PDB file of C-alpha atoms and ligand atoms in Angstrom:
ATOM      1  CA  MET A   1     -15.081 -18.483 -18.087  1.00  0.00           C
ATOM      2  CA  LYS A   2     -12.937 -19.239 -15.041  1.00  0.00           C
ATOM      3  CA  LYS A   3     -14.427 -18.718 -11.604  1.00  0.00           C
ATOM      4  CA  LEU A   4     -13.387 -16.957  -8.398  1.00  0.00           C
ATOM      5  CA  THR A   5     -14.687 -17.613  -4.922  1.00  0.00           C
ATOM      6  CA  VAL A   6     -14.051 -14.953  -2.293  1.00  0.00           C
ATOM      7  CA  LEU A   7     -14.387 -15.934   1.363  1.00  0.00           C
ATOM      8  CA  GLY A   8     -14.447 -13.088   3.847  1.00  0.00           C
ATOM      9  CA  SER A   9     -16.039 -10.318   5.828  1.00  0.00           C
ATOM     10  CA  ILE A  10     -19.013  -8.053   5.242  1.00  0.00           C
ATOM     11  CA  ASN A  11     -19.205  -4.858   7.300  1.00  0.00           C
ATOM     12  CA  ALA A  12     -21.361  -1.780   7.426  1.00  0.00           C
ATOM     13  CA  ASP A  13     -18.921   1.105   7.914  1.00  0.00           C
ATOM     14  CA  HIS A  14     -20.374   3.877  10.088  1.00  0.00           C
ATOM     15  CA  VAL A  15     -18.224   6.860   9.233  1.00  0.00           C
ATOM     16  CA  ILE A  16     -18.343  10.147  11.154  1.00  0.00           C
ATOM     17  CA  SER A  17     -16.113  13.183  10.722  1.00  0.00           C
ATOM     18  CA  VAL A  18     -14.887  14.639  14.007  1.00  0.00           C
ATOM     19  CA  PRO A  19     -12.692  17.622  14.882  1.00  0.00           C
ATOM     20  CA  TYR A  20     -10.491  15.286  16.970  1.00  0.00           C
ATOM     21  CA  PHE A  21     -10.957  11.840  18.543  1.00  0.00           C
ATOM     22  CA  ALA A  22     -13.309  11.893  21.524  1.00  0.00           C
ATOM     23  CA  LYS A  23     -11.475  11.690  24.849  1.00  0.00           C
ATOM     24  CA  PRO A  24     -12.576   9.269  27.603  1.00  0.00           C
ATOM     25  CA  GLY A  25     -15.817  10.582  29.104  1.00  0.00           C
ATOM     26  CA  GLU A  26     -16.243  13.252  26.430  1.00  0.00           C
ATOM     27  CA  THR A  27     -19.317  13.683  24.219  1.00  0.00           C
ATOM     28  CA  LEU A  28     -18.227  15.184  20.948  1.00  0.00           C
ATOM     29  CA  THR A  29     -20.347  16.511  18.094  1.00  0.00           C
ATOM     30  CA  GLY A  30     -19.347  15.142  14.719  1.00  0.00           C
ATOM     31  CA  HIS A  31     -20.736  15.747  11.234  1.00  0.00           C
ATOM     32  CA  SER A  32     -21.076  14.165   7.768  1.00  0.00           C
ATOM     33  CA  TYR A  33     -22.174  10.845   9.189  1.00  0.00           C
ATOM     34  CA  HIS A  34     -22.784   8.156   6.580  1.00  0.00           C
ATOM     35  CA  ILE A  35     -22.954   4.393   6.282  1.00  0.00           C
ATOM     36  CA  ALA A  36     -20.745   2.802   3.633  1.00  0.00           C
ATOM     37  CA  TYR A  37     -20.612  -0.830   2.595  1.00  0.00           C
ATOM     38  CA  GLY A  38     -17.287  -2.399   3.491  1.00  0.00           C
ATOM     39  CA  GLY A  39     -15.421  -5.349   4.937  1.00  0.00           C
ATOM     40  CA  LYS A  40     -12.315  -6.607   3.178  1.00  0.00           C
ATOM     41  CA  GLY A  41     -14.044  -9.699   1.811  1.00  0.00           C
ATOM     42  CA  ALA A  42     -16.900  -7.653   0.381  1.00  0.00           C
ATOM     43  CA  ASN A  43     -14.582  -5.012  -1.071  1.00  0.00           C
ATOM     44  CA  GLN A  44     -12.451  -7.636  -2.805  1.00  0.00           C
ATOM     45  CA  ALA A  45     -15.478  -9.521  -4.142  1.00  0.00           C
ATOM     46  CA  VAL A  46     -16.944  -6.264  -5.497  1.00  0.00           C
ATOM     47  CA  ALA A  47     -13.578  -5.268  -7.009  1.00  0.00           C
ATOM     48  CA  ALA A  48     -13.186  -8.604  -8.801  1.00  0.00           C
ATOM     49  CA  ALA A  49     -16.777  -8.550 -10.082  1.00  0.00           C
ATOM     50  CA  ARG A  50     -16.568  -4.945 -11.351  1.00  0.00           C
ATOM     51  CA  LEU A  51     -13.233  -5.724 -12.979  1.00  0.00           C
ATOM     52  CA  GLY A  52     -14.689  -8.628 -14.946  1.00  0.00           C
ATOM     53  CA  ALA A  53     -14.487 -11.818 -12.849  1.00  0.00           C
ATOM     54  CA  LYS A  54     -17.237 -14.364 -12.279  1.00  0.00           C
ATOM     55  CA  VAL A  55     -17.472 -14.236  -8.480  1.00  0.00           C
ATOM     56  CA  SER A  56     -19.131 -16.279  -5.750  1.00  0.00           C
ATOM     57  CA  PHE A  57     -18.944 -14.855  -2.249  1.00  0.00           C
ATOM     58  CA  ILE A  58     -18.903 -16.953   0.928  1.00  0.00           C
ATOM     59  CA  GLY A  59     -19.742 -14.719   3.882  1.00  0.00           C
ATOM     60  CA  CYS A  60     -22.195 -14.115   6.713  1.00  0.00           C
ATOM     61  CA  ILE A  61     -24.672 -11.281   7.304  1.00  0.00           C
ATOM     62  CA  GLY A  62     -27.052 -10.700  10.197  1.00  0.00           C
ATOM     63  CA  ASP A  63     -30.827 -10.954   9.851  1.00  0.00           C
ATOM     64  CA  ASP A  64     -31.086  -7.168   9.658  1.00  0.00           C
ATOM     65  CA  ASP A  65     -31.968  -4.630   6.968  1.00  0.00           C
ATOM     66  CA  ILE A  66     -28.411  -3.493   6.340  1.00  0.00           C
ATOM     67  CA  GLY A  67     -27.286  -7.080   5.652  1.00  0.00           C
ATOM     68  CA  LYS A  68     -30.123  -7.582   3.177  1.00  0.00           C
ATOM     69  CA  ALA A  69     -29.354  -4.241   1.498  1.00  0.00           C
ATOM     70  CA  MET A  70     -25.695  -5.171   1.088  1.00  0.00           C
ATOM     71  CA  LYS A  71     -26.588  -8.531  -0.407  1.00  0.00           C
ATOM     72  CA  THR A  72     -28.783  -6.749  -2.967  1.00  0.00           C
ATOM     73  CA  GLU A  73     -25.883  -4.430  -3.835  1.00  0.00           C
ATOM     74  CA  PHE A  74     -23.561  -7.425  -4.377  1.00  0.00           C
ATOM     75  CA  GLU A  75     -26.157  -8.882  -6.749  1.00  0.00           C
ATOM     76  CA  LYS A  76     -26.198  -5.608  -8.709  1.00  0.00           C
ATOM     77  CA  ASP A  77     -22.450  -6.097  -9.182  1.00  0.00           C
ATOM     78  CA  GLY A  78     -23.158  -9.568 -10.603  1.00  0.00           C
ATOM     79  CA  ILE A  79     -21.862 -11.506  -7.583  1.00  0.00           C
ATOM     80  CA  ASN A  80     -23.336 -14.927  -6.795  1.00  0.00           C
ATOM     81  CA  THR A  81     -24.679 -14.366  -3.269  1.00  0.00           C
ATOM     82  CA  ARG A  82     -26.110 -17.846  -2.761  1.00  0.00           C
ATOM     83  CA  PRO A  83     -23.228 -18.687  -0.366  1.00  0.00           C
ATOM     84  CA  ILE A  84     -23.933 -15.635   1.808  1.00  0.00           C
ATOM     85  CA  LYS A  85     -25.521 -16.995   4.946  1.00  0.00           C
ATOM     86  CA  SER A  86     -27.964 -14.993   7.012  1.00  0.00           C
ATOM     87  CA  ILE A  87     -27.376 -15.639  10.733  1.00  0.00           C
ATOM     88  CA  ALA A  88     -30.491 -15.588  12.914  1.00  0.00           C
ATOM     89  CA  ASN A  89     -30.502 -13.244  15.921  1.00  0.00           C
ATOM     90  CA  GLU A  90     -27.185 -11.692  14.939  1.00  0.00           C
ATOM     91  CA  MET A  91     -26.209  -8.312  13.520  1.00  0.00           C
ATOM     92  CA  THR A  92     -24.239  -7.718  10.356  1.00  0.00           C
ATOM     93  CA  GLY A  93     -20.638  -6.796  11.177  1.00  0.00           C
ATOM     94  CA  ILE A  94     -19.944  -3.114  11.720  1.00  0.00           C
ATOM     95  CA  ALA A  95     -16.986  -0.765  11.768  1.00  0.00           C
ATOM     96  CA  MET A  96     -17.300   2.540  13.670  1.00  0.00           C
ATOM     97  CA  ILE A  97     -14.904   4.906  11.948  1.00  0.00           C
ATOM     98  CA  GLN A  98     -14.007   8.361  13.259  1.00  0.00           C
ATOM     99  CA  VAL A  99     -12.206  10.532  10.718  1.00  0.00           C
ATOM    100  CA  ALA A 100     -10.411  13.439  12.391  1.00  0.00           C
ATOM    101  CA  GLU A 101      -9.676  16.814  10.775  1.00  0.00           C
ATOM    102  CA  SER A 102      -6.014  15.758  10.718  1.00  0.00           C
ATOM    103  CA  GLY A 103      -6.997  13.037   8.220  1.00  0.00           C
ATOM    104  CA  GLU A 104      -6.236  10.234  10.675  1.00  0.00           C
ATOM    105  CA  ASN A 105      -8.894   7.654  11.388  1.00  0.00           C
ATOM    106  CA  SER A 106      -9.726   5.515  14.374  1.00  0.00           C
ATOM    107  CA  ILE A 107     -11.671   2.306  13.794  1.00  0.00           C
ATOM    108  CA  VAL A 108     -13.548  -0.031  16.139  1.00  0.00           C
ATOM    109  CA  ILE A 109     -14.987  -3.237  14.695  1.00  0.00           C
ATOM    110  CA  SER A 110     -17.750  -5.508  15.937  1.00  0.00           C
ATOM    111  CA  ALA A 111     -17.495  -8.798  14.017  1.00  0.00           C
ATOM    112  CA  GLY A 112     -21.198  -9.637  14.388  1.00  0.00           C
ATOM    113  CA  ALA A 113     -22.221 -12.211  11.784  1.00  0.00           C
ATOM    114  CA  ASN A 114     -18.638 -12.398  10.434  1.00  0.00           C
ATOM    115  CA  GLY A 115     -17.734 -14.276  13.615  1.00  0.00           C
ATOM    116  CA  HIS A 116     -20.093 -17.064  12.498  1.00  0.00           C
ATOM    117  CA  LEU A 117     -18.110 -17.877   9.362  1.00  0.00           C
ATOM    118  CA  ASP A 118     -16.985 -21.188  10.811  1.00  0.00           C
ATOM    119  CA  GLU A 119     -16.109 -24.640   9.468  1.00  0.00           C
ATOM    120  CA  ALA A 120     -19.802 -25.593   9.223  1.00  0.00           C
ATOM    121  CA  VAL A 121     -20.451 -22.682   6.866  1.00  0.00           C
ATOM    122  CA  VAL A 122     -17.429 -23.660   4.759  1.00  0.00           C
ATOM    123  CA  ALA A 123     -18.654 -27.269   4.638  1.00  0.00           C
ATOM    124  CA  GLU A 124     -22.093 -26.066   3.515  1.00  0.00           C
ATOM    125  CA  PHE A 125     -20.574 -24.203   0.555  1.00  0.00           C
ATOM    126  CA  GLU A 126     -17.675 -26.579  -0.132  1.00  0.00           C
ATOM    127  CA  SER A 127     -18.664 -26.972  -3.796  1.00  0.00           C
ATOM    128  CA  GLU A 128     -18.166 -23.229  -4.364  1.00  0.00           C
ATOM    129  CA  ILE A 129     -14.509 -23.693  -3.417  1.00  0.00           C
ATOM    130  CA  ALA A 130     -14.025 -27.037  -5.147  1.00  0.00           C
ATOM    131  CA  GLN A 131     -15.474 -25.758  -8.435  1.00  0.00           C
ATOM    132  CA  ALA A 132     -13.611 -22.447  -8.433  1.00  0.00           C
ATOM    133  CA  ASP A 133     -10.318 -21.787 -10.187  1.00  0.00           C
ATOM    134  CA  TYR A 134      -9.179 -19.314  -7.527  1.00  0.00           C
ATOM    135  CA  LEU A 135     -10.022 -18.805  -3.846  1.00  0.00           C
ATOM    136  CA  LEU A 136      -9.297 -15.339  -2.418  1.00  0.00           C
ATOM    137  CA  MET A 137      -9.371 -14.781   1.367  1.00  0.00           C
ATOM    138  CA  GLN A 138      -8.387 -12.195   3.992  1.00  0.00           C
ATOM    139  CA  LEU A 139      -8.171 -12.326   7.798  1.00  0.00           C
ATOM    140  CA  GLU A 140     -11.320 -10.561   9.055  1.00  0.00           C
ATOM    141  CA  THR A 141     -13.148 -13.870   9.633  1.00  0.00           C
ATOM    142  CA  PRO A 142     -12.245 -16.783  11.969  1.00  0.00           C
ATOM    143  CA  LEU A 143      -9.032 -18.646  11.164  1.00  0.00           C
ATOM    144  CA  PRO A 144     -10.262 -22.280  11.432  1.00  0.00           C
ATOM    145  CA  ALA A 145     -12.664 -21.775   8.517  1.00  0.00           C
ATOM    146  CA  ILE A 146      -9.957 -20.050   6.461  1.00  0.00           C
ATOM    147  CA  ILE A 147      -7.655 -23.048   6.985  1.00  0.00           C
ATOM    148  CA  GLN A 148     -10.420 -25.482   6.131  1.00  0.00           C
ATOM    149  CA  ALA A 149     -11.302 -23.564   2.955  1.00  0.00           C
ATOM    150  CA  ALA A 150      -7.633 -23.583   1.910  1.00  0.00           C
ATOM    151  CA  LYS A 151      -7.484 -27.364   2.430  1.00  0.00           C
ATOM    152  CA  ILE A 152     -10.581 -27.918   0.272  1.00  0.00           C
ATOM    153  CA  ALA A 153      -9.078 -25.672  -2.395  1.00  0.00           C
ATOM    154  CA  LYS A 154      -5.803 -27.612  -2.379  1.00  0.00           C
ATOM    155  CA  GLU A 155      -7.586 -30.942  -2.742  1.00  0.00           C
ATOM    156  CA  ASN A 156      -9.441 -29.599  -5.774  1.00  0.00           C
ATOM    157  CA  ASN A 157      -6.641 -27.734  -7.585  1.00  0.00           C
ATOM    158  CA  THR A 158      -8.167 -24.357  -6.759  1.00  0.00           C
ATOM    159  CA  GLN A 159      -5.405 -21.730  -6.470  1.00  0.00           C
ATOM    160  CA  VAL A 160      -5.333 -20.140  -3.004  1.00  0.00           C
ATOM    161  CA  VAL A 161      -4.565 -16.432  -2.598  1.00  0.00           C
ATOM    162  CA  LEU A 162      -4.401 -14.879   0.865  1.00  0.00           C
ATOM    163  CA  ASN A 163      -4.370 -11.147   1.513  1.00  0.00           C
ATOM    164  CA  PRO A 164      -3.229 -11.382   5.181  1.00  0.00           C
ATOM    165  CA  ALA A 165      -5.103  -8.312   6.407  1.00  0.00           C
ATOM    166  CA  PRO A 166      -5.565  -7.196   9.096  1.00  0.00           C
ATOM    167  CA  ALA A 167      -2.159  -8.417  10.187  1.00  0.00           C
ATOM    168  CA  ARG A 168      -1.859 -11.285  12.615  1.00  0.00           C
ATOM    169  CA  GLU A 169       0.506 -14.202  13.097  1.00  0.00           C
ATOM    170  CA  LEU A 170      -0.447 -17.301  11.127  1.00  0.00           C
ATOM    171  CA  PRO A 171       0.271 -21.006  11.555  1.00  0.00           C
ATOM    172  CA  ASP A 172       2.689 -22.615   9.087  1.00  0.00           C
ATOM    173  CA  GLU A 173      -0.093 -25.061   8.276  1.00  0.00           C
ATOM    174  CA  LEU A 174      -2.054 -22.275   6.557  1.00  0.00           C
ATOM    175  CA  LEU A 175       0.971 -20.679   4.897  1.00  0.00           C
ATOM    176  CA  SER A 176       1.950 -24.030   3.360  1.00  0.00           C
ATOM    177  CA  LEU A 177      -1.469 -24.249   1.669  1.00  0.00           C
ATOM    178  CA  LEU A 178      -1.128 -20.894  -0.135  1.00  0.00           C
ATOM    179  CA  ASP A 179      -0.161 -20.412  -3.762  1.00  0.00           C
ATOM    180  CA  MET A 180       0.122 -16.656  -3.386  1.00  0.00           C
ATOM    181  CA  ILE A 181       0.271 -14.155  -0.513  1.00  0.00           C
ATOM    182  CA  THR A 182      -0.255 -10.390  -0.853  1.00  0.00           C
ATOM    183  CA  PRO A 183       0.707  -8.588   2.397  1.00  0.00           C
ATOM    184  CA  ASN A 184       1.402  -4.872   2.622  1.00  0.00           C
ATOM    185  CA  GLU A 185       4.626  -3.777   4.352  1.00  0.00           C
ATOM    186  CA  THR A 186       3.188  -3.922   7.884  1.00  0.00           C
ATOM    187  CA  GLU A 187       1.601  -7.330   7.375  1.00  0.00           C
ATOM    188  CA  ALA A 188       4.814  -8.686   5.824  1.00  0.00           C
ATOM    189  CA  GLU A 189       6.739  -7.527   8.908  1.00  0.00           C
ATOM    190  CA  ILE A 190       4.314  -9.146  11.349  1.00  0.00           C
ATOM    191  CA  LEU A 191       4.392 -12.442   9.431  1.00  0.00           C
ATOM    192  CA  THR A 192       8.152 -12.628   8.781  1.00  0.00           C
ATOM    193  CA  GLY A 193       9.777 -10.426  11.452  1.00  0.00           C
ATOM    194  CA  VAL A 194      11.551  -8.496   8.660  1.00  0.00           C
ATOM    195  CA  LYS A 195      10.912  -4.742   8.607  1.00  0.00           C
ATOM    196  CA  VAL A 196      10.189  -3.989   4.963  1.00  0.00           C
ATOM    197  CA  VAL A 197      11.724  -0.614   4.111  1.00  0.00           C
ATOM    198  CA  ASP A 198      13.364  -1.159   0.720  1.00  0.00           C
ATOM    199  CA  GLU A 199      13.896  -3.703  -2.049  1.00  0.00           C
ATOM    200  CA  ALA A 200      16.537  -5.664  -0.121  1.00  0.00           C
ATOM    201  CA  SER A 201      14.366  -6.088   2.970  1.00  0.00           C
ATOM    202  CA  ALA A 202      11.324  -6.944   0.826  1.00  0.00           C
ATOM    203  CA  LYS A 203      13.408  -9.678  -0.810  1.00  0.00           C
ATOM    204  CA  GLN A 204      14.387 -11.007   2.618  1.00  0.00           C
ATOM    205  CA  ALA A 205      10.755 -11.115   3.737  1.00  0.00           C
ATOM    206  CA  ALA A 206       9.726 -12.787   0.476  1.00  0.00           C
ATOM    207  CA  GLN A 207      12.375 -15.491   1.000  1.00  0.00           C
ATOM    208  CA  ILE A 208      10.780 -16.368   4.334  1.00  0.00           C
ATOM    209  CA  PHE A 209       7.375 -16.760   2.680  1.00  0.00           C
ATOM    210  CA  HIS A 210       8.954 -18.938  -0.031  1.00  0.00           C
ATOM    211  CA  GLN A 211      10.548 -21.107   2.667  1.00  0.00           C
ATOM    212  CA  LYS A 212       7.077 -21.655   4.139  1.00  0.00           C
ATOM    213  CA  GLY A 213       6.015 -23.076   0.774  1.00  0.00           C
ATOM    214  CA  ILE A 214       4.412 -20.086  -0.992  1.00  0.00           C
ATOM    215  CA  GLN A 215       5.370 -19.743  -4.658  1.00  0.00           C
ATOM    216  CA  LYS A 216       4.223 -16.217  -5.420  1.00  0.00           C
ATOM    217  CA  VAL A 217       4.835 -13.382  -2.953  1.00  0.00           C
ATOM    218  CA  LEU A 218       3.566  -9.864  -3.639  1.00  0.00           C
ATOM    219  CA  ILE A 219       4.363  -7.262  -0.987  1.00  0.00           C
ATOM    220  CA  THR A 220       2.372  -4.112  -1.771  1.00  0.00           C
ATOM    221  CA  LEU A 221       4.250  -0.866  -1.162  1.00  0.00           C
ATOM    222  CA  GLY A 222       1.526   1.780  -1.456  1.00  0.00           C
ATOM    223  CA  SER A 223       2.399   4.459  -4.026  1.00  0.00           C
ATOM    224  CA  LYS A 224       5.722   2.705  -4.705  1.00  0.00           C
ATOM    225  CA  GLY A 225       3.956  -0.294  -6.237  1.00  0.00           C
ATOM    226  CA  VAL A 226       4.624  -3.889  -5.285  1.00  0.00           C
ATOM    227  CA  PHE A 227       7.608  -6.131  -4.646  1.00  0.00           C
ATOM    228  CA  VAL A 228       6.944  -9.302  -6.586  1.00  0.00           C
ATOM    229  CA  SER A 229       8.862 -12.502  -6.025  1.00  0.00           C
ATOM    230  CA  GLU A 230       8.312 -15.785  -7.757  1.00  0.00           C
ATOM    231  CA  ASN A 231      10.498 -18.646  -6.587  1.00  0.00           C
ATOM    232  CA  GLY A 232      13.069 -16.242  -5.185  1.00  0.00           C
ATOM    233  CA  GLN A 233      13.451 -13.978  -8.239  1.00  0.00           C
ATOM    234  CA  GLY A 234      12.187 -10.625  -6.982  1.00  0.00           C
ATOM    235  CA  GLU A 235      11.814  -7.042  -8.192  1.00  0.00           C
ATOM    236  CA  ILE A 236       9.671  -3.977  -7.668  1.00  0.00           C
ATOM    237  CA  ALA A 237       6.850  -3.454 -10.171  1.00  0.00           C
ATOM    238  CA  ALA A 238       6.077   0.269  -9.978  1.00  0.00           C
ATOM    239  CA  GLY A 239       2.491   1.468  -9.756  1.00  0.00           C
ATOM    240  CA  PHE A 240       0.903   4.463 -11.482  1.00  0.00           C
ATOM    241  CA  ARG A 241       1.388   8.064 -10.386  1.00  0.00           C
ATOM    242  CA  VAL A 242      -1.941   9.647  -9.596  1.00  0.00           C
ATOM    243  CA  ASN A 243      -3.279  12.390  -7.359  1.00  0.00           C
ATOM    244  CA  ALA A 244      -4.332  10.268  -4.353  1.00  0.00           C
ATOM    245  CA  VAL A 245      -7.252  11.624  -2.303  1.00  0.00           C
ATOM    246  CA  ASP A 246      -8.277   8.523  -0.304  1.00  0.00           C
ATOM    247  CA  THR A 247      -6.383   5.233  -0.200  1.00  0.00           C
ATOM    248  CA  THR A 248      -9.214   3.286   1.512  1.00  0.00           C
ATOM    249  CA  ALA A 249      -9.674  -0.058  -0.269  1.00  0.00           C
ATOM    250  CA  ALA A 250      -6.560   0.417  -2.444  1.00  0.00           C
ATOM    251  CA  GLY A 251      -5.272  -2.975  -1.314  1.00  0.00           C
ATOM    252  CA  ASP A 252      -8.695  -4.566  -1.782  1.00  0.00           C
ATOM    253  CA  THR A 253      -8.987  -3.188  -5.312  1.00  0.00           C
ATOM    254  CA  PHE A 254      -5.442  -4.368  -6.068  1.00  0.00           C
ATOM    255  CA  ASN A 255      -6.244  -7.902  -4.874  1.00  0.00           C
ATOM    256  CA  GLY A 256      -9.542  -8.055  -6.765  1.00  0.00           C
ATOM    257  CA  GLY A 257      -7.885  -6.808  -9.943  1.00  0.00           C
ATOM    258  CA  LEU A 258      -4.896  -9.093  -9.618  1.00  0.00           C
ATOM    259  CA  VAL A 259      -6.930 -12.267  -9.244  1.00  0.00           C
ATOM    260  CA  THR A 260      -9.326 -11.204 -12.019  1.00  0.00           C
ATOM    261  CA  ALA A 261      -6.429 -10.867 -14.453  1.00  0.00           C
ATOM    262  CA  MET A 262      -4.934 -14.171 -13.301  1.00  0.00           C
ATOM    263  CA  LEU A 263      -8.273 -15.890 -13.942  1.00  0.00           C
ATOM    264  CA  GLU A 264      -7.863 -14.709 -17.528  1.00  0.00           C
ATOM    265  CA  ASP A 265      -4.479 -16.471 -17.647  1.00  0.00           C
ATOM    266  CA  LYS A 266      -2.590 -13.189 -17.913  1.00  0.00           C
ATOM    267  CA  PRO A 267       1.115 -13.496 -17.018  1.00  0.00           C
ATOM    268  CA  LEU A 268       1.922 -12.145 -13.547  1.00  0.00           C
ATOM    269  CA  ASP A 269       3.500  -8.886 -14.794  1.00  0.00           C
ATOM    270  CA  LYS A 270       0.413  -8.059 -16.881  1.00  0.00           C
ATOM    271  CA  ALA A 271      -1.905  -9.017 -14.019  1.00  0.00           C
ATOM    272  CA  ILE A 272       0.001  -6.653 -11.703  1.00  0.00           C
ATOM    273  CA  ARG A 273      -0.261  -3.812 -14.242  1.00  0.00           C
ATOM    274  CA  PHE A 274      -4.029  -4.278 -14.420  1.00  0.00           C
ATOM    275  CA  ALA A 275      -4.268  -4.405 -10.605  1.00  0.00           C
ATOM    276  CA  HIS A 276      -2.080  -1.287 -10.250  1.00  0.00           C
ATOM    277  CA  ALA A 277      -4.319   0.586 -12.686  1.00  0.00           C
ATOM    278  CA  ALA A 278      -7.528  -0.369 -10.883  1.00  0.00           C
ATOM    279  CA  ALA A 279      -6.010   0.494  -7.469  1.00  0.00           C
ATOM    280  CA  ALA A 280      -4.609   3.787  -8.793  1.00  0.00           C
ATOM    281  CA  ILE A 281      -8.077   4.831  -9.995  1.00  0.00           C
ATOM    282  CA  SER A 282      -9.546   3.850  -6.605  1.00  0.00           C
ATOM    283  CA  VAL A 283      -7.173   6.152  -4.687  1.00  0.00           C
ATOM    284  CA  THR A 284      -8.282   9.149  -6.784  1.00  0.00           C
ATOM    285  CA  ARG A 285     -11.813   8.716  -5.389  1.00  0.00           C
ATOM    286  CA  LYS A 286     -13.283   8.857  -1.904  1.00  0.00           C
ATOM    287  CA  GLY A 287     -14.758   5.838  -0.152  1.00  0.00           C
ATOM    288  CA  ALA A 288     -14.308   2.074  -0.213  1.00  0.00           C
ATOM    289  CA  GLN A 289     -16.642   0.139  -2.530  1.00  0.00           C
ATOM    290  CA  SER A 290     -17.771   3.391  -4.144  1.00  0.00           C
ATOM    291  CA  SER A 291     -14.181   4.082  -5.272  1.00  0.00           C
ATOM    292  CA  ILE A 292     -13.667   0.744  -7.049  1.00  0.00           C
ATOM    293  CA  PRO A 293     -13.587   1.214 -10.842  1.00  0.00           C
ATOM    294  CA  THR A 294     -15.216  -0.902 -13.538  1.00  0.00           C
ATOM    295  CA  ARG A 295     -13.284  -3.003 -16.026  1.00  0.00           C
ATOM    296  CA  GLN A 296     -13.936  -0.462 -18.797  1.00  0.00           C
ATOM    297  CA  GLU A 297     -12.640   2.434 -16.681  1.00  0.00           C
ATOM    298  CA  THR A 298      -9.512   0.420 -15.933  1.00  0.00           C
ATOM    299  CA  LEU A 299      -8.940  -0.529 -19.588  1.00  0.00           C
ATOM    300  CA  ASP A 300      -9.435   3.132 -20.607  1.00  0.00           C
ATOM    301  CA  PHE A 301      -6.885   4.182 -17.965  1.00  0.00           C
ATOM    302  CA  LEU A 302      -4.400   1.696 -19.389  1.00  0.00           C
ATOM    303  CA  SER A 303      -4.896   2.646 -23.049  1.00  0.00           C
TER     304      SER A 303
HETATM  305  P1  ADP B 401      -3.059  -1.545   1.636  1.00  0.00           P
HETATM  306  O1  ADP B 401      -4.184  -0.630   1.258  1.00  0.00           O
HETATM  307  O2  ADP B 401      -3.496  -2.971   1.789  1.00  0.00           O
HETATM  308  O3  ADP B 401      -2.188  -1.062   2.764  1.00  0.00           O
HETATM  309  P2  ADP B 401      -1.063  -0.563  -0.226  1.00  0.00           P
HETATM  310  O4  ADP B 401      -1.146   0.774   0.429  1.00  0.00           O
HETATM  311  O5  ADP B 401       0.269  -1.226  -0.260  1.00  0.00           O
HETATM  312  O6  ADP B 401      -2.124  -1.600   0.330  1.00  0.00           O
HETATM  313  O7  ADP B 401      -1.583  -0.359  -1.734  1.00  0.00           O
HETATM  314  C1  ADP B 401      -1.988  -1.403  -2.559  1.00  0.00           C
HETATM  315  C2  ADP B 401      -1.847  -0.991  -4.011  1.00  0.00           C
HETATM  316  O8  ADP B 401      -2.679   0.164  -4.247  1.00  0.00           O
HETATM  317  C3  ADP B 401      -0.463  -0.562  -4.437  1.00  0.00           C
HETATM  318  O9  ADP B 401       0.345  -1.671  -4.799  1.00  0.00           O
HETATM  319  C4  ADP B 401      -0.779   0.351  -5.621  1.00  0.00           C
HETATM  320  O10 ADP B 401      -1.127  -0.414  -6.763  1.00  0.00           O
HETATM  321  C5  ADP B 401      -2.059   1.050  -5.157  1.00  0.00           C
HETATM  322  N1  ADP B 401      -1.794   2.326  -4.455  1.00  0.00           N
HETATM  323  C6  ADP B 401      -1.830   2.561  -3.119  1.00  0.00           C
HETATM  324  N2  ADP B 401      -1.548   3.845  -2.833  1.00  0.00           N
HETATM  325  C7  ADP B 401      -1.339   4.451  -4.023  1.00  0.00           C
HETATM  326  C8  ADP B 401      -1.012   5.796  -4.434  1.00  0.00           C
HETATM  327  N3  ADP B 401      -0.832   6.798  -3.529  1.00  0.00           N
HETATM  328  N4  ADP B 401      -0.873   6.047  -5.759  1.00  0.00           N
HETATM  329  C9  ADP B 401      -1.042   5.073  -6.689  1.00  0.00           C
HETATM  330  N5  ADP B 401      -1.350   3.795  -6.380  1.00  0.00           N
HETATM  331  C10 ADP B 401      -1.499   3.483  -5.073  1.00  0.00           C
END
């Protein structure tokens, strides 16, 4: 069975419902406070594992109870957690999320242990990248280690997939090491300067990624699906129509599903269909990792 290594963030999401966002100096009473397990790296690793991939996860947690609890949860999903490093005297990363009655959210992140995912950590777990068939990364951990991991992957014929979220500008050096990039519309705009509003503009943005040396470009378009471009031939692959209640982790589920199907040597169009199905199920449920479906649920949805 082919193998996936995910490198990325692990966060404890502290979610509190509020009538409106607290103003400067104001103390506001919220309700329905809960802690959810999140972080884009963790979500994508969990998605791939639930959807059938053999997954190793390179990440960092603090030496606290929440970090240990999350690691145990990853193990329940069948993820190899050996490359998750516990950082002494540091806290696991957190996201403080206020959800207003309007449905909007406001998020503040403290990187905590995620900020320690440096080149030394990558070097320690180099074999997990070298022996994998695919490496999947995002941008919630420090860039130097992401670049180093991509270089190791390239040297060892491991396919490199980057979900460039959250959006930030990236050096050409990293882009040239990628086999596939999966931005959403906002991330595509920040990376290419092209405002993605329709098929023509998506094609323009994709061309820029191709010029930087990336073969496969998938720009996700929310409920509209994804613009997929391989070597300049691009088209929209529509997603599934569902009753969306919470789109948190839709992109993470899509990425996990996509890479899982590619590990099984599915052609790109079939891999996208599988990823669309998994992501569509996830938007019909509340939460991040809790909304990610299993492989069987996804296959049932597709049948
Ligand atoms: P992100 O969450 O990273 O911003 P998108 O919103 O582009 O990513 O969504 C990623 C994928 O999730 C889409 O390509 C699609 O498969 C699925 N998706 C997102 N929103 C919906 C929706 N409302 N209905 C059905 N599928 C959706």
